PDB file of C-alpha atoms in Angstrom:
ATOM      1  CA  MET A   6      -0.026   0.079   0.016  1.00 49.00           C
ATOM      2  CA  SER A   7       1.630   3.425  -0.937  1.00 56.00           C
ATOM      3  CA  GLN A   8       2.120   5.727   1.870  1.00 54.00           C
ATOM      4  CA  GLN A   9      -0.395   8.208   0.816  1.00 53.00           C
ATOM      5  CA  LEU A  10      -3.134   5.473   0.906  1.00 47.00           C
ATOM      6  CA  GLN A  11      -2.169   4.874   4.280  1.00 50.00           C
ATOM      7  CA  LEU A  12      -2.757   8.423   5.353  1.00 46.00           C
ATOM      8  CA  VAL A  13      -5.871   8.759   3.833  1.00 43.00           C
ATOM      9  CA  ASN A  14      -7.210   5.653   5.659  1.00 51.00           C
ATOM     10  CA  TYR A  15      -5.547   6.951   8.568  1.00 45.00           C
ATOM     11  CA  TYR A  16      -7.457  10.270   8.538  1.00 48.00           C
ATOM     12  CA  PHE A  17     -10.733   8.483   7.668  1.00 46.00           C
ATOM     13  CA  LEU A  18     -10.251   6.418  11.110  1.00 45.00           C
ATOM     14  CA  ILE A  19      -9.699   9.450  13.248  1.00 49.00           C
ATOM     15  CA  LEU A  20     -12.756  11.228  11.366  1.00 46.00           C
ATOM     16  CA  SER A  21     -14.985   7.975  12.791  1.00 47.00           C
ATOM     17  CA  LEU A  22     -13.439   8.203  15.671  1.00 42.00           C
ATOM     18  CA  PHE A  23     -14.111  11.539  16.461  1.00 42.00           C
ATOM     19  CA  PHE A  24     -18.103  11.265  15.172  1.00 44.00           C
ATOM     20  CA  PHE A  25     -18.266   8.139  17.728  1.00 42.00           C
ATOM     21  CA  ILE A  26     -16.890  10.144  20.489  1.00 40.00           C
ATOM     22  CA  ASN A  27     -19.335  12.952  19.431  1.00 44.00           C
ATOM     23  CA  TYR A  28     -22.276  10.676  19.770  1.00 44.00           C
ATOM     24  CA  LEU A  29     -21.513   9.542  22.990  1.00 42.00           C
ATOM     25  CA  GLY A  30     -20.760  12.935  24.305  1.00 41.00           C
ATOM     26  CA  THR A  31     -24.579  13.961  23.299  1.00 41.00           C
ATOM     27  CA  ASN A  32     -26.880  10.757  23.668  1.00 44.00           C
ATOM     28  CA  SER A  33     -28.707  12.328  25.838  1.00 45.00           C
ATOM     29  CA  SER A  34     -30.190  14.458  23.140  1.00 58.00           C
ATOM     30  CA  PRO A  35     -32.487  11.900  21.906  1.00 76.00           C
ATOM     31  CA  LEU A  36     -33.838  10.716  25.099  1.00 81.00           C
ATOM     32  CA  LEU A  37     -34.768  14.335  26.158  1.00 80.00           C
ATOM     33  CA  SER A  38     -36.868  14.463  22.956  1.00 83.00           C
ATOM     34  CA  LEU A  39     -38.551  11.331  23.863  1.00 85.00           C
ATOM     35  CA  CYS A  40     -38.990  12.274  27.309  1.00 91.00           C
ATOM     36  CA  PRO A  41     -39.156  16.057  27.694  1.00 91.00           C
ATOM     37  CA  TRP A  42     -39.557  18.264  30.727  1.00 93.00           C
ATOM     38  CA  ARG A  43     -42.593  20.342  30.632  1.00 93.00           C
ATOM     39  CA  ASN A  44     -43.916  23.355  33.035  1.00 94.00           C
ATOM     40  CA  CYS A  45     -47.699  23.864  34.385  1.00 95.00           C
ATOM     41  CA  GLY A  46     -47.791  27.232  36.137  1.00 93.00           C
ATOM     42  CA  ASN A  47     -44.848  26.798  38.709  1.00 93.00           C
ATOM     43  CA  VAL A  48     -44.593  23.036  38.515  1.00 96.00           C
ATOM     44  CA  ASN A  49     -41.908  21.636  36.472  1.00 96.00           C
ATOM     45  CA  ILE A  50     -43.187  18.127  34.895  1.00 96.00           C
ATOM     46  CA  GLY A  51     -39.972  15.742  34.367  1.00 95.00           C
ATOM     47  CA  TYR A  52     -39.520  11.577  34.522  1.00 96.00           C
ATOM     48  CA  PRO A  53     -41.245   9.893  36.029  1.00 97.00           C
ATOM     49  CA  PHE A  54     -44.314  12.258  35.674  1.00 97.00           C
ATOM     50  CA  TRP A  55     -45.693  12.938  32.126  1.00 95.00           C
ATOM     51  CA  LEU A  56     -48.175  15.623  31.121  1.00 93.00           C
ATOM     52  CA  ARG A  57     -51.207  14.206  29.431  1.00 88.00           C
ATOM     53  CA  ASN A  58     -51.958  15.689  26.363  1.00 75.00           C
ATOM     54  CA  GLU A  59     -55.614  16.813  26.222  1.00 57.00           C
ATOM     55  CA  THR A  60     -55.932  15.925  22.465  1.00 47.00           C
ATOM     56  CA  THR A  61     -54.712  12.543  21.957  1.00 49.00           C
ATOM     57  CA  SER A  62     -55.611   9.202  24.287  1.00 53.00           C
ATOM     58  CA  ASP A  63     -52.102   9.111  25.846  1.00 60.00           C
ATOM     59  CA  GLN A  64     -51.661   5.589  24.553  1.00 72.00           C
ATOM     60  CA  HIS A  65     -47.570   5.364  24.512  1.00 82.00           C
ATOM     61  CA  TYR A  66     -45.594   7.752  26.805  1.00 91.00           C
ATOM     62  CA  CYS A  67     -42.362   8.209  28.798  1.00 93.00           C
ATOM     63  CA  GLY A  68     -43.052   7.822  32.703  1.00 95.00           C
ATOM     64  CA  TYR A  69     -44.963   5.372  34.919  1.00 96.00           C
ATOM     65  CA  ARG A  70     -48.559   4.420  34.762  1.00 93.00           C
ATOM     66  CA  GLY A  71     -50.588   6.620  36.991  1.00 93.00           C
ATOM     67  CA  PHE A  72     -48.008   9.422  36.792  1.00 96.00           C
ATOM     68  CA  GLY A  73     -49.686  11.234  34.099  1.00 94.00           C
ATOM     69  CA  LEU A  74     -50.657  14.764  35.056  1.00 96.00           C
ATOM     70  CA  ARG A  75     -52.987  17.051  33.237  1.00 94.00           C
ATOM     71  CA  CYS A  76     -52.394  21.005  33.369  1.00 94.00           C
ATOM     72  CA  LEU A  77     -55.474  23.272  33.525  1.00 92.00           C
ATOM     73  CA  ASN A  78     -55.579  26.699  31.761  1.00 88.00           C
ATOM     74  CA  GLY A  79     -52.026  26.604  31.916  1.00 89.00           C
ATOM     75  CA  GLU A  80     -51.679  27.257  35.364  1.00 91.00           C
ATOM     76  CA  ASP A  81     -52.792  24.173  37.804  1.00 94.00           C
ATOM     77  CA  THR A  82     -51.480  20.685  37.560  1.00 96.00           C
ATOM     78  CA  VAL A  83     -53.840  17.854  38.684  1.00 96.00           C
ATOM     79  CA  LEU A  84     -52.984  14.244  39.602  1.00 96.00           C
ATOM     80  CA  ALA A  85     -56.021  11.684  39.267  1.00 94.00           C
ATOM     81  CA  LEU A  86     -55.188   9.179  42.050  1.00 93.00           C
ATOM     82  CA  PRO A  87     -57.317   5.851  41.921  1.00 88.00           C
ATOM     83  CA  ALA A  88     -61.208   5.841  43.411  1.00 80.00           C
ATOM     84  CA  GLY A  89     -61.629   9.168  41.249  1.00 78.00           C
ATOM     85  CA  GLY A  90     -59.860  11.490  43.982  1.00 87.00           C
ATOM     86  CA  ARG A  91     -57.941  14.748  42.009  1.00 92.00           C
ATOM     87  CA  TYR A  92     -55.335  16.897  43.763  1.00 95.00           C
ATOM     88  CA  TYR A  93     -53.433  19.694  42.623  1.00 96.00           C
ATOM     89  CA  VAL A  94     -49.982  19.419  42.802  1.00 97.00           C
ATOM     90  CA  LYS A  95     -48.460  22.277  44.771  1.00 95.00           C
ATOM     91  CA  ALA A  96     -44.624  21.168  44.256  1.00 96.00           C
ATOM     92  CA  ILE A  97     -42.516  17.922  42.810  1.00 98.00           C
ATOM     93  CA  ASP A  98     -38.851  17.996  44.705  1.00 97.00           C
ATOM     94  CA  TYR A  99     -37.230  15.599  42.520  1.00 97.00           C
ATOM     95  CA  SER A 100     -34.280  15.472  44.821  1.00 97.00           C
ATOM     96  CA  ASN A 101     -36.191  13.868  47.644  1.00 97.00           C
ATOM     97  CA  TYR A 102     -38.825  11.919  45.337  1.00 97.00           C
ATOM     98  CA  THR A 103     -41.670  13.598  47.120  1.00 98.00           C
ATOM     99  CA  LEU A 104     -44.850  15.684  45.970  1.00 96.00           C
ATOM    100  CA  THR A 105     -47.051  17.834  47.805  1.00 97.00           C
ATOM    101  CA  LEU A 106     -51.079  17.548  47.023  1.00 96.00           C
ATOM    102  CA  VAL A 107     -54.161  19.381  47.730  1.00 94.00           C
ATOM    103  CA  ASP A 108     -57.461  17.962  47.506  1.00 92.00           C
ATOM    104  CA  PHE A 109     -59.076  19.464  44.647  1.00 89.00           C
ATOM    105  CA  ASP A 110     -63.142  19.160  46.014  1.00 85.00           C
ATOM    106  CA  ALA A 111     -61.649  21.287  49.328  1.00 83.00           C
ATOM    107  CA  ARG A 112     -59.958  23.768  47.118  1.00 81.00           C
ATOM    108  CA  HIS A 113     -63.572  24.209  45.430  1.00 81.00           C
ATOM    109  CA  ALA A 114     -65.572  24.250  48.144  1.00 72.00           C
ATOM    110  CA  THR A 115     -68.000  26.656  47.834  1.00 66.00           C
ATOM    111  CA  ASN A 116     -67.208  27.664  51.523  1.00 75.00           C
ATOM    112  CA  GLN A 117     -63.475  27.912  51.653  1.00 74.00           C
ATOM    113  CA  SER A 118     -63.557  28.155  55.745  1.00 82.00           C
ATOM    114  CA  CYS A 119     -65.501  25.138  55.966  1.00 84.00           C
ATOM    115  CA  PRO A 120     -64.734  22.779  52.816  1.00 86.00           C
ATOM    116  CA  ARG A 121     -65.826  19.107  53.336  1.00 85.00           C
ATOM    117  CA  ALA A 122     -63.785  15.984  52.664  1.00 87.00           C
ATOM    118  CA  SER A 123     -65.787  13.974  50.490  1.00 87.00           C
ATOM    119  CA  HIS A 124     -63.129  11.129  49.988  1.00 89.00           C
ATOM    120  CA  ASN A 125     -60.409   9.313  51.318  1.00 92.00           C
ATOM    121  CA  VAL A 126     -56.923   9.295  49.930  1.00 92.00           C
ATOM    122  CA  THR A 127     -56.280   6.468  47.778  1.00 91.00           C
ATOM    123  CA  LEU A 128     -53.362   5.315  46.152  1.00 94.00           C
ATOM    124  CA  GLY A 129     -53.917   1.964  45.052  1.00 92.00           C
ATOM    125  CA  GLU A 130     -50.849   0.048  43.524  1.00 93.00           C
ATOM    126  CA  LEU A 131     -49.133   3.050  42.316  1.00 96.00           C
ATOM    127  CA  PRO A 132     -45.631   3.328  43.234  1.00 97.00           C
ATOM    128  CA  LEU A 133     -46.480   6.162  46.253  1.00 97.00           C
ATOM    129  CA  LYS A 134     -46.608   6.072  50.124  1.00 96.00           C
ATOM    130  CA  PHE A 135     -47.690   8.393  52.526  1.00 96.00           C
ATOM    131  CA  SER A 136     -44.530  10.488  54.031  1.00 96.00           C
ATOM    132  CA  VAL A 137     -43.513  10.581  57.203  1.00 95.00           C
ATOM    133  CA  LEU A 138     -44.509  14.111  57.325  1.00 94.00           C
ATOM    134  CA  ASP A 139     -47.998  13.173  57.315  1.00 95.00           C
ATOM    135  CA  LEU A 140     -50.954  12.161  59.829  1.00 93.00           C
ATOM    136  CA  ASN A 141     -54.313  11.579  58.996  1.00 94.00           C
ATOM    137  CA  LEU A 142     -57.651  13.163  59.839  1.00 93.00           C
ATOM    138  CA  SER A 143     -60.720  11.126  60.551  1.00 92.00           C
ATOM    139  CA  PHE A 144     -63.927  13.164  59.695  1.00 92.00           C
ATOM    140  CA  TYR A 145     -67.727  11.487  60.749  1.00 92.00           C
ATOM    141  CA  PHE A 146     -70.646  13.661  59.079  1.00 92.00           C
ATOM    142  CA  ASN A 147     -73.788  13.423  59.996  1.00 90.00           C
ATOM    143  CA  CYS A 148     -74.013  11.724  63.291  1.00 88.00           C
ATOM    144  CA  THR A 149     -76.748  11.144  65.372  1.00 85.00           C
ATOM    145  CA  PRO A 150     -77.439  10.285  67.934  1.00 82.00           C
ATOM    146  CA  TYR A 151     -74.285  11.829  69.348  1.00 80.00           C
ATOM    147  CA  PRO A 152     -72.589  12.478  72.474  1.00 78.00           C
ATOM    148  CA  PRO A 153     -73.104  15.926  73.843  1.00 79.00           C
ATOM    149  CA  ASP A 154     -69.711  16.757  75.045  1.00 84.00           C
ATOM    150  CA  VAL A 155     -67.734  15.950  72.408  1.00 87.00           C
ATOM    151  CA  PRO A 156     -66.572  19.239  70.168  1.00 88.00           C
ATOM    152  CA  TYR A 157     -68.332  19.070  66.942  1.00 90.00           C
ATOM    153  CA  ILE A 158     -67.793  21.230  63.442  1.00 90.00           C
ATOM    154  CA  GLU A 159     -70.139  23.774  63.664  1.00 88.00           C
ATOM    155  CA  CYS A 160     -70.021  24.807  60.167  1.00 87.00           C
ATOM    156  CA  LEU A 161     -71.006  21.271  59.014  1.00 85.00           C
ATOM    157  CA  GLY A 162     -74.130  20.704  60.840  1.00 77.00           C
ATOM    158  CA  CYS A 163     -77.309  19.548  59.294  1.00 74.00           C
ATOM    159  CA  ASP A 164     -80.451  19.641  60.963  1.00 74.00           C
ATOM    160  CA  ALA A 165     -80.110  17.802  63.954  1.00 81.00           C
ATOM    161  CA  ASN A 166     -77.100  16.129  62.733  1.00 88.00           C
ATOM    162  CA  ARG A 167     -73.980  16.825  64.204  1.00 89.00           C
ATOM    163  CA  SER A 168     -70.271  16.415  61.921  1.00 91.00           C
ATOM    164  CA  TYR A 169     -66.572  15.517  63.853  1.00 91.00           C
ATOM    165  CA  VAL A 170     -62.934  15.484  62.918  1.00 91.00           C
ATOM    166  CA  PHE A 171     -60.101  13.423  64.771  1.00 91.00           C
ATOM    167  CA  VAL A 172     -56.611  12.957  64.629  1.00 91.00           C
ATOM    168  CA  GLU A 173     -56.646   9.436  63.211  1.00 90.00           C
ATOM    169  CA  GLY A 174     -55.986   7.169  66.192  1.00 86.00           C
ATOM    170  CA  ASN A 175     -57.198   9.715  69.054  1.00 85.00           C
ATOM    171  CA  GLU A 176     -61.012   9.438  68.358  1.00 85.00           C
ATOM    172  CA  THR A 177     -63.025  10.295  71.702  1.00 85.00           C
ATOM    173  CA  GLU A 178     -63.760   7.414  74.266  1.00 81.00           C
ATOM    174  CA  GLY A 179     -66.698   5.446  73.389  1.00 81.00           C
ATOM    175  CA  PHE A 180     -66.453   6.646  69.206  1.00 81.00           C
ATOM    176  CA  GLU A 181     -66.246   3.356  67.940  1.00 81.00           C
ATOM    177  CA  TYR A 182     -70.300   3.010  69.493  1.00 82.00           C
ATOM    178  CA  TRP A 183     -71.754   6.341  68.298  1.00 83.00           C
ATOM    179  CA  SER A 184     -69.991   6.627  65.013  1.00 85.00           C
ATOM    180  CA  GLU A 185     -71.969   3.916  63.730  1.00 87.00           C
ATOM    181  CA  ASN A 186     -74.764   6.427  63.573  1.00 86.00           C
ATOM    182  CA  CYS A 187     -73.142   8.605  61.262  1.00 89.00           C
ATOM    183  CA  GLU A 188     -73.848   9.061  57.670  1.00 90.00           C
ATOM    184  CA  LYS A 189     -70.266   8.919  56.304  1.00 91.00           C
ATOM    185  CA  LYS A 190     -66.356   8.498  57.561  1.00 91.00           C
ATOM    186  CA  VAL A 191     -63.782   9.980  55.373  1.00 93.00           C
ATOM    187  CA  VAL A 192     -60.089   9.720  56.153  1.00 93.00           C
ATOM    188  CA  VAL A 193     -57.710  12.206  54.428  1.00 93.00           C
ATOM    189  CA  ALA A 194     -53.619  12.770  54.797  1.00 94.00           C
ATOM    190  CA  VAL A 195     -52.493  16.349  56.081  1.00 93.00           C
ATOM    191  CA  MET A 196     -48.903  17.667  57.063  1.00 92.00           C
ATOM    192  CA  LYS A 197     -47.800  17.393  60.554  1.00 88.00           C
ATOM    193  CA  THR A 198     -46.464  20.550  61.037  1.00 83.00           C
ATOM    194  CA  GLU A 199     -50.088  22.266  60.135  1.00 73.00           C
ATOM    195  CA  ILE A 200     -52.103  20.646  62.794  1.00 78.00           C
ATOM    196  CA  ASN A 201     -53.375  22.278  65.898  1.00 74.00           C
ATOM    197  CA  ILE A 202     -54.961  19.358  67.706  1.00 74.00           C
ATOM    198  CA  GLY A 203     -56.658  21.702  70.205  1.00 74.00           C
ATOM    199  CA  ASN A 204     -58.516  23.425  67.592  1.00 78.00           C
ATOM    200  CA  LEU A 205     -59.228  21.039  65.075  1.00 83.00           C
ATOM    201  CA  THR A 206     -63.048  21.807  64.546  1.00 83.00           C
ATOM    202  CA  SER A 207     -62.737  25.316  63.643  1.00 77.00           C
ATOM    203  CA  ARG A 208     -59.188  25.226  61.691  1.00 79.00           C
ATOM    204  CA  PHE A 209     -59.488  21.975  59.845  1.00 86.00           C
ATOM    205  CA  ASP A 210     -59.879  24.152  56.673  1.00 86.00           C
ATOM    206  CA  ARG A 211     -56.324  25.510  56.932  1.00 85.00           C
ATOM    207  CA  GLU A 212     -54.880  21.708  57.119  1.00 87.00           C
ATOM    208  CA  LEU A 213     -57.021  20.377  54.266  1.00 89.00           C
ATOM    209  CA  ASN A 214     -55.594  23.211  51.810  1.00 88.00           C
ATOM    210  CA  ASP A 215     -52.068  22.885  52.837  1.00 90.00           C
ATOM    211  CA  GLY A 216     -52.303  19.249  51.711  1.00 92.00           C
ATOM    212  CA  PHE A 217     -50.121  16.566  52.119  1.00 95.00           C
ATOM    213  CA  VAL A 218     -46.578  15.026  50.929  1.00 97.00           C
ATOM    214  CA  LEU A 219     -46.608  11.803  49.085  1.00 97.00           C
ATOM    215  CA  ASP A 220     -43.172   9.618  48.418  1.00 98.00           C
ATOM    216  CA  TRP A 221     -42.469   8.054  45.346  1.00 97.00           C
ATOM    217  CA  VAL A 222     -40.479   4.959  45.044  1.00 96.00           C
ATOM    218  CA  ARG A 223     -39.454   2.899  41.647  1.00 95.00           C
ATOM    219  CA  ALA A 224     -41.977   1.164  39.770  1.00 95.00           C
ATOM    220  CA  MET A 225     -41.748  -2.328  40.030  1.00 92.00           C
ATOM    221  CA  ASP A 226     -42.122  -3.114  36.340  1.00 93.00           C
ATOM    222  CA  CYS A 227     -39.333  -0.406  35.552  1.00 95.00           C
ATOM    223  CA  GLY A 228     -36.175  -1.793  37.369  1.00 95.00           C
ATOM    224  CA  THR A 229     -34.659  -3.312  34.551  1.00 95.00           C
ATOM    225  CA  CYS A 230     -34.699  -0.203  32.470  1.00 96.00           C
ATOM    226  CA  GLU A 231     -33.701   2.287  34.946  1.00 96.00           C
ATOM    227  CA  ASN A 232     -30.548  -0.018  35.993  1.00 95.00           C
ATOM    228  CA  SER A 233     -29.521  -0.075  32.106  1.00 94.00           C
ATOM    229  CA  SER A 234     -29.720   3.723  32.070  1.00 93.00           C
ATOM    230  CA  GLY A 235     -33.049   4.208  30.441  1.00 95.00           C
ATOM    231  CA  LEU A 236     -36.496   6.093  31.175  1.00 96.00           C
ATOM    232  CA  CYS A 237     -39.244   3.564  31.658  1.00 96.00           C
ATOM    233  CA  GLY A 238     -42.533   4.078  29.649  1.00 94.00           C
ATOM    234  CA  TYR A 239     -45.736   2.376  28.771  1.00 93.00           C
ATOM    235  CA  ASN A 240     -47.645   1.422  25.679  1.00 91.00           C
ATOM    236  CA  ASP A 241     -51.447   1.519  26.646  1.00 86.00           C
ATOM    237  CA  THR A 242     -52.679   0.120  23.176  1.00 87.00           C
ATOM    238  CA  ALA A 243     -50.084  -3.045  23.245  1.00 88.00           C
ATOM    239  CA  LYS A 244     -50.258  -3.409  27.306  1.00 89.00           C
ATOM    240  CA  GLU A 245     -46.487  -3.418  27.289  1.00 92.00           C
ATOM    241  CA  PHE A 246     -43.662  -1.579  29.036  1.00 94.00           C
ATOM    242  CA  LEU A 247     -41.524   0.594  27.123  1.00 94.00           C
ATOM    243  CA  CYS A 248     -37.895   1.493  27.887  1.00 95.00           C
ATOM    244  CA  PHE A 249     -36.649   4.823  26.127  1.00 95.00           C
ATOM    245  CA  CYS A 250     -32.876   4.876  25.858  1.00 94.00           C
ATOM    246  CA  ASN A 251     -29.670   7.548  25.033  1.00 91.00           C
ATOM    247  CA  ASP A 252     -29.531   6.341  21.614  1.00 90.00           C
ATOM    248  CA  GLY A 253     -32.939   7.666  20.855  1.00 90.00           C
ATOM    249  CA  SER A 254     -34.231   4.064  20.587  1.00 92.00           C
ATOM    250  CA  ILE A 255     -37.326   2.652  22.405  1.00 92.00           C
ATOM    251  CA  ARG A 256     -36.964  -1.357  23.583  1.00 93.00           C
ATOM    252  CA  SER A 257     -39.501  -3.258  25.295  1.00 89.00           C
ATOM    253  CA  ASN A 258     -37.467  -3.720  28.197  1.00 88.00           C
ATOM    254  CA  SER A 259     -33.666  -2.651  28.815  1.00 93.00           C
ATOM    255  CA  CYS A 260     -31.269  -0.481  27.069  1.00 93.00           C
ATOM    256  CA  LYS A 261     -28.531  -2.941  27.634  1.00 87.00           C
ATOM    257  CA  GLY A 262     -26.114  -3.553  24.699  1.00 70.00           C
ATOM    258  CA  MET A 263     -27.573  -0.329  22.901  1.00 53.00           C
ATOM    259  CA  LEU A 264     -23.875   0.610  22.049  1.00 50.00           C
ATOM    260  CA  SER A 265     -23.338  -2.709  20.660  1.00 43.00           C
ATOM    261  CA  SER A 266     -23.671  -1.268  16.929  1.00 42.00           C
ATOM    262  CA  SER A 267     -21.442   1.385  17.546  1.00 44.00           C
ATOM    263  CA  PHE A 268     -18.678  -0.872  18.329  1.00 43.00           C
ATOM    264  CA  TYR A 269     -19.326  -3.245  15.227  1.00 40.00           C
ATOM    265  CA  PHE A 270     -19.053   0.080  13.440  1.00 41.00           C
ATOM    266  CA  LEU A 271     -15.856   0.973  14.832  1.00 44.00           C
ATOM    267  CA  CYS A 272     -14.367  -2.946  14.208  1.00 45.00           C
ATOM    268  CA  HIS A 273     -15.665  -2.730  10.866  1.00 44.00           C
ATOM    269  CA  ILE A 274     -13.806   0.376   9.885  1.00 43.00           C
ATOM    270  CA  PHE A 275     -10.394  -1.769  11.333  1.00 45.00           C
ATOM    271  CA  ASN A 276     -11.373  -4.428   9.286  1.00 49.00           C
ATOM    272  CA  PHE A 277     -11.979  -1.803   6.419  1.00 42.00           C
ATOM    273  CA  LYS A 278      -8.427  -0.439   7.244  1.00 45.00           C
ATOM    274  CA  ASN A 279      -6.887  -3.763   7.131  1.00 47.00           C
ATOM    275  CA  THR A 280      -7.994  -5.031   4.036  1.00 45.00           C
ATOM    276  CA  PHE A 281      -5.189  -2.177   2.748  1.00 44.00           C
ATOM    277  CA  GLU A 282      -2.380  -2.920   4.110  1.00 49.00           C
TER     278      GLU A 282
END
């Protein structure tokens, strides 16, 4: 082989290596386009959360199942939990894996100083759990007969019925008997720091409107994907999990081995060079 041809092959190899290294340095760009960050009001929405599109059926998305958020009027971020509960998202802390929620119905109560909790906080099988920052309040609505010496919620009185609120586990003695005569019991989570136990019946509105905190954990079916540096998603049409990879590909389970094609390419270059020597 002539010295000139060897020099051409040498520069070709260097150029190929340059493009390969450049690929490695920028391989996050395809992933960011597949799993983009969004904003809704003051809330940044990113993996494992994702923004629901009002104009599509959300059949294919990057993020955890059940973590789809809606943006109302470009300002309010809303999460729907199992059993139909809707909650405003006040904040998402991606460093500590927490989100702060406020009951949608309580925020929209006709009487803001006297909101009525209408449903329990239900997490179902979502990879969420209550934070150590929370405690539960138990509401007993429209009770009759009732104990005459127990403080009740005056603004929620209805005819001869009375409604009560307690920190769960701190109900008044004998409540297990008279509470059976209540129309409904609802248990909600609130933040411990906002609780005034001595004045619950008149200040519970503040606790409800300050919300509560949930922690999220790794989704059970996403471990393999995330361990391979991918981001987990779901195809609702095919009912299968997806793995979004740094090279821009979407796989069924894992991104493991996604650079193999690039290494094969380099090997091909070396083999190509050797054919001329």
